[in-house]
C-alpha atoms as one frame of an Amber mdcrd trajectory, in Angstrom:
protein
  46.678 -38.723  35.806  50.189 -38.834  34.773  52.580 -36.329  36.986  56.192
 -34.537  35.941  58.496 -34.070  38.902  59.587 -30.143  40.004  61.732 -28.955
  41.762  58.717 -27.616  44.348  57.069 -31.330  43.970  54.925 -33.460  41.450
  52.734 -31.553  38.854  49.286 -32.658  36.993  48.814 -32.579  33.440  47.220
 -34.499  31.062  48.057 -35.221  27.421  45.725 -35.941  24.742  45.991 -35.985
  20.878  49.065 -36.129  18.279  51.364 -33.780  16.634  52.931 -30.585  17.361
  53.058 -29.655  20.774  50.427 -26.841  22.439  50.671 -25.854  26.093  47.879
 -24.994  28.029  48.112 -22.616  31.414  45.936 -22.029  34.001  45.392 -18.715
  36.202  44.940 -18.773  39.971  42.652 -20.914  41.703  41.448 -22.086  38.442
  42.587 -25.361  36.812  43.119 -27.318  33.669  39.512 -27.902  33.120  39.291
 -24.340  31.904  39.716 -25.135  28.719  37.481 -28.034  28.052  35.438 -25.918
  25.974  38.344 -25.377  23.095  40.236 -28.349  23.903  38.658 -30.951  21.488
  39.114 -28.096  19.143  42.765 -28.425  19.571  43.353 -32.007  20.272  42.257
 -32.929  16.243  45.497 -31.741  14.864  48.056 -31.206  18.208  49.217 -32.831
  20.668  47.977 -30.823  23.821  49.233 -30.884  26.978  47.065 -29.075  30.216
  49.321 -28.429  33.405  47.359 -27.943  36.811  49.527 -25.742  38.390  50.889
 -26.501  42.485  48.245 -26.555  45.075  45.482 -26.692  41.771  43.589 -29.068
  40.406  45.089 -32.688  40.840  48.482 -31.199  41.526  49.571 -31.372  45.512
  50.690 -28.057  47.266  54.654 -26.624  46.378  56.986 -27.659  49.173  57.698
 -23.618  49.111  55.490 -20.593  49.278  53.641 -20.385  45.725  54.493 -16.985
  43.544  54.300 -16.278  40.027  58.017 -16.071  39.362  58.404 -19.929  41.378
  55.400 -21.473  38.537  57.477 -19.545  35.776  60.209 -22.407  37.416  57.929
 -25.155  37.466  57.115 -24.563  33.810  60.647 -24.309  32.798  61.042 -28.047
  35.122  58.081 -29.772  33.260  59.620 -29.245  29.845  62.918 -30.148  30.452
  61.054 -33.079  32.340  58.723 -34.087  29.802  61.442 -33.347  26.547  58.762
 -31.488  25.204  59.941 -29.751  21.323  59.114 -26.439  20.323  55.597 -25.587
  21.317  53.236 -22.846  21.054  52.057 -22.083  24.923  48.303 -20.744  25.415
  48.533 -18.778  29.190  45.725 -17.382  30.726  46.454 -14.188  33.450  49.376
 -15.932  35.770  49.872 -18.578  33.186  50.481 -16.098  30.479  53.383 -14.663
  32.867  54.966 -17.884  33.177  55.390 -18.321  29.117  55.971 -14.886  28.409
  59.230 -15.753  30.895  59.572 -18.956  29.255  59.797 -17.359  26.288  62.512
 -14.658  27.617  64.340 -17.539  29.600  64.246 -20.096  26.386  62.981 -19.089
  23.582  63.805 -22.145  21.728  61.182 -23.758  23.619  58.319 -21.451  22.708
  57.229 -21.197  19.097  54.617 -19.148  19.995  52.621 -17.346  22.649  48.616
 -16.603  22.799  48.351 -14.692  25.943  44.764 -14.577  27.434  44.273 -11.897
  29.746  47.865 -12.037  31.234  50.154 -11.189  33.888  54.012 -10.152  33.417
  53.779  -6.815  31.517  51.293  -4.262  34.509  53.754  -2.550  35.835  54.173
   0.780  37.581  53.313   1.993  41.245  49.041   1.909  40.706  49.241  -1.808
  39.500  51.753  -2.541  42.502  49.877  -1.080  45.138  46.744  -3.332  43.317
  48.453  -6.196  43.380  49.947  -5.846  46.949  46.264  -4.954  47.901  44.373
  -7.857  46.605  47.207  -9.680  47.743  46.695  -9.198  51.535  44.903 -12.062
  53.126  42.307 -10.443  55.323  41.382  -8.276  52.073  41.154 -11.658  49.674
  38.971 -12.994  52.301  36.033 -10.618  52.126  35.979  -9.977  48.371  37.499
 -13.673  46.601  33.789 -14.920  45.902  32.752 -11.783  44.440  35.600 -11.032
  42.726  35.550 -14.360  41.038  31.854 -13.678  39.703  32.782 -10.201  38.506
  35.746 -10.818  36.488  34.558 -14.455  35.117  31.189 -12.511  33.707  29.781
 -15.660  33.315  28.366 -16.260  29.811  28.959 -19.945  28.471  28.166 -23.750
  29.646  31.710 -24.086  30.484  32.021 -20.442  32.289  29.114 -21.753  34.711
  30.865 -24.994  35.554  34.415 -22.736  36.235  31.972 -20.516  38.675  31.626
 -22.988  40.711  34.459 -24.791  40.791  36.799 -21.773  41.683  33.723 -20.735
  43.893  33.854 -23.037  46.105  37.558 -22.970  46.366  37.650 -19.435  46.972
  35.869 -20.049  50.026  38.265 -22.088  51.457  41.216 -21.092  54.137  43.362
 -22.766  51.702  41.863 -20.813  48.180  42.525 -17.370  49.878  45.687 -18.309
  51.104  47.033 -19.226  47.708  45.294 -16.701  46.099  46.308 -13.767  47.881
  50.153 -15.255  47.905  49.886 -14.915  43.860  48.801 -11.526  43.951  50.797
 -10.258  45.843  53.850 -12.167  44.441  52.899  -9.945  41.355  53.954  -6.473
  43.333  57.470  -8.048  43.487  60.295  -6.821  40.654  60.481 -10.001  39.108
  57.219 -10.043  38.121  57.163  -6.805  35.972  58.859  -8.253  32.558  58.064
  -5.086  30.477  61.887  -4.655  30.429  63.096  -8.000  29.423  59.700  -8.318
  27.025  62.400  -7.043  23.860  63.786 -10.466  24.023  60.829 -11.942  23.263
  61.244 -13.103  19.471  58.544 -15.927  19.468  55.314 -14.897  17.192  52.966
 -13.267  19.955  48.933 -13.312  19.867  47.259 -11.338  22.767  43.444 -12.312
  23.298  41.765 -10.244  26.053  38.382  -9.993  27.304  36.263  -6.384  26.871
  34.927  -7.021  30.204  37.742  -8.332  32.399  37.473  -6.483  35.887  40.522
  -8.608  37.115  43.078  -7.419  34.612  41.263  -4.601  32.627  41.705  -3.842
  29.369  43.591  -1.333  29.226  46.606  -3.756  30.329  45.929  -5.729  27.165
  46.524  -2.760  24.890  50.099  -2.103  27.477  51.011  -5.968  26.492  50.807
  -4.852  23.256  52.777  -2.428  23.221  55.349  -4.277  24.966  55.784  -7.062
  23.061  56.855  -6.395  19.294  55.569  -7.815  16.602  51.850  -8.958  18.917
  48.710  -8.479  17.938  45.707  -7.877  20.099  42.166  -9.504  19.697  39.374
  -8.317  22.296  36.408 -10.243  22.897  32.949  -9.098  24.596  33.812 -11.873
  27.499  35.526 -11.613  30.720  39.093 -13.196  32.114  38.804 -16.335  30.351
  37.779 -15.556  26.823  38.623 -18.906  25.306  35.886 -20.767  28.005  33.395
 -17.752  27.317  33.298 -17.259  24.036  35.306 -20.282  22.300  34.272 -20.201
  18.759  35.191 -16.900  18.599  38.562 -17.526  20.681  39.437 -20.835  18.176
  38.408 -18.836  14.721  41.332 -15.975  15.874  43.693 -18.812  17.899  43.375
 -21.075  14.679  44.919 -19.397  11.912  48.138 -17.830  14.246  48.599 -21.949
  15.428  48.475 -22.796  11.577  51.341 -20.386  11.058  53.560 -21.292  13.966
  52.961 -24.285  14.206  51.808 -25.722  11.355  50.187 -29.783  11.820  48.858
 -32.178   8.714  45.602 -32.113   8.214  43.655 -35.180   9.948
């Protein structure tokens, strides 16, 4: 498994396929695998790239406390270290913060954004106090395993084998740990980009599940909002719509890819 160096250590990604570049990112205490299901999809006419983010997947822990706004830096290290052009970035929840920033930060690395049930644009004292909540250790503790199964609403081949990867992470010391630290790194001011979201000029799809108990919603319809120029899609899934419901997810993703980033037919 090939690794790019960070400034918080090495990261895991792989790269399959040929052509224009598509990113793929990962929420917490998930990993890359999440997107097996529309992966082969992708990897006929791009080259696509799948980061396990620190302390996931085959990525070692950061050498500093993890947080949404330090992976938003790890993304911004991995392109510059792997030269990577243009690309269109597909982020689910805290992945979709980190290329929404990416795309605030340096836009002339994103040519596009599909934003899966994200983080970055919640906002306001209610979502705070949420975040700061799920965020505190002993709390993650007693609910991670069930909160997992609620907002995943398991309904595909692929959901089932997520299940039970993340659940048996989040039943780990370590899993809580790191999940609680991204929550609650999500109650801190840098973490709210619905003021910085105007600079966001890169063409903007928004994909969010009808059933998503983690991020409801009602959040999806805010991003929208925020961003100009996005469009929203809802599907009857949960948090990870493109692993639930992936024709559906690759029949809307398709056509947006084809415009931003357009590939020869193979």
């Amino acid at each position: 498994m090939p690794t790019a160096r960070t400034r918080v250590g090495p990261v895991a990604y792989s790269d399959d396929g040929s052509g224009p570049v598509v990113v793929l990112l990962h929420a917490a205490l998930h990993d890359r695998r999440d997107f097996d299901a529309i992966k082969p999809h992708l990897v006929r006419h791009y080259r696509v790239i799948a980061v396990d983010w620190p302390g996931h997947g085959e990525s070692p822990e950061p050498s500093s406390a993890p947080s949404a706004a330090l992976y938003a830096d790890v993304l911004q290290d991995l392109v510059v270290a792997l030269d990577l052009p243009s690309a269109v970035f597909i982020g689910s929840s805290v992945g979709g913060y980190c290329a929404s920033r990416l795309a605030i930060t340096d836009p002339a690395r994103v040519a596009g954004l599909v934003l899966a049930d994200t983080g970055g644009f919640l906002g306001g004292p209610l979502a705070r106090a949420y975040c700061r909540f799920l965020g505190t250790p002993a709390v993650m503790r007693r609910v991670l395993p069930r909160f997992v199964r609620s907002y995943l609403k398991a309904q595909s081949e692929n959901d089932d084998a997520v299940l039970r990867r993340v659940t048996d992470r989040a039943r780990t010391a370590e899993g809580v740990a790191l999940t609680a630290a991204l929550w609650r790194s999500f109650a801190a001011p840098e973490a709210d980009l619905r003021r910085q979201a105007a600079r966001i000029t890169a063409p903007t799809l928004i994909v969010w599940g009808a059933k998503d108990t983690a991020i409801p919603l009602r959040f999806g319809r805010a991003t929208q909002r925020a961003i100009a120029g996005s469009r929203l899609e809802v599907l009857d899934s949960g948090h990870l719509p493109f692993s639930s419901r992936p024709a559906e997810f690759h029949a809307v993703v398709a056509p947006f890819l084809g415009e931003v980033q357009p590939c020869s037919s193979r």
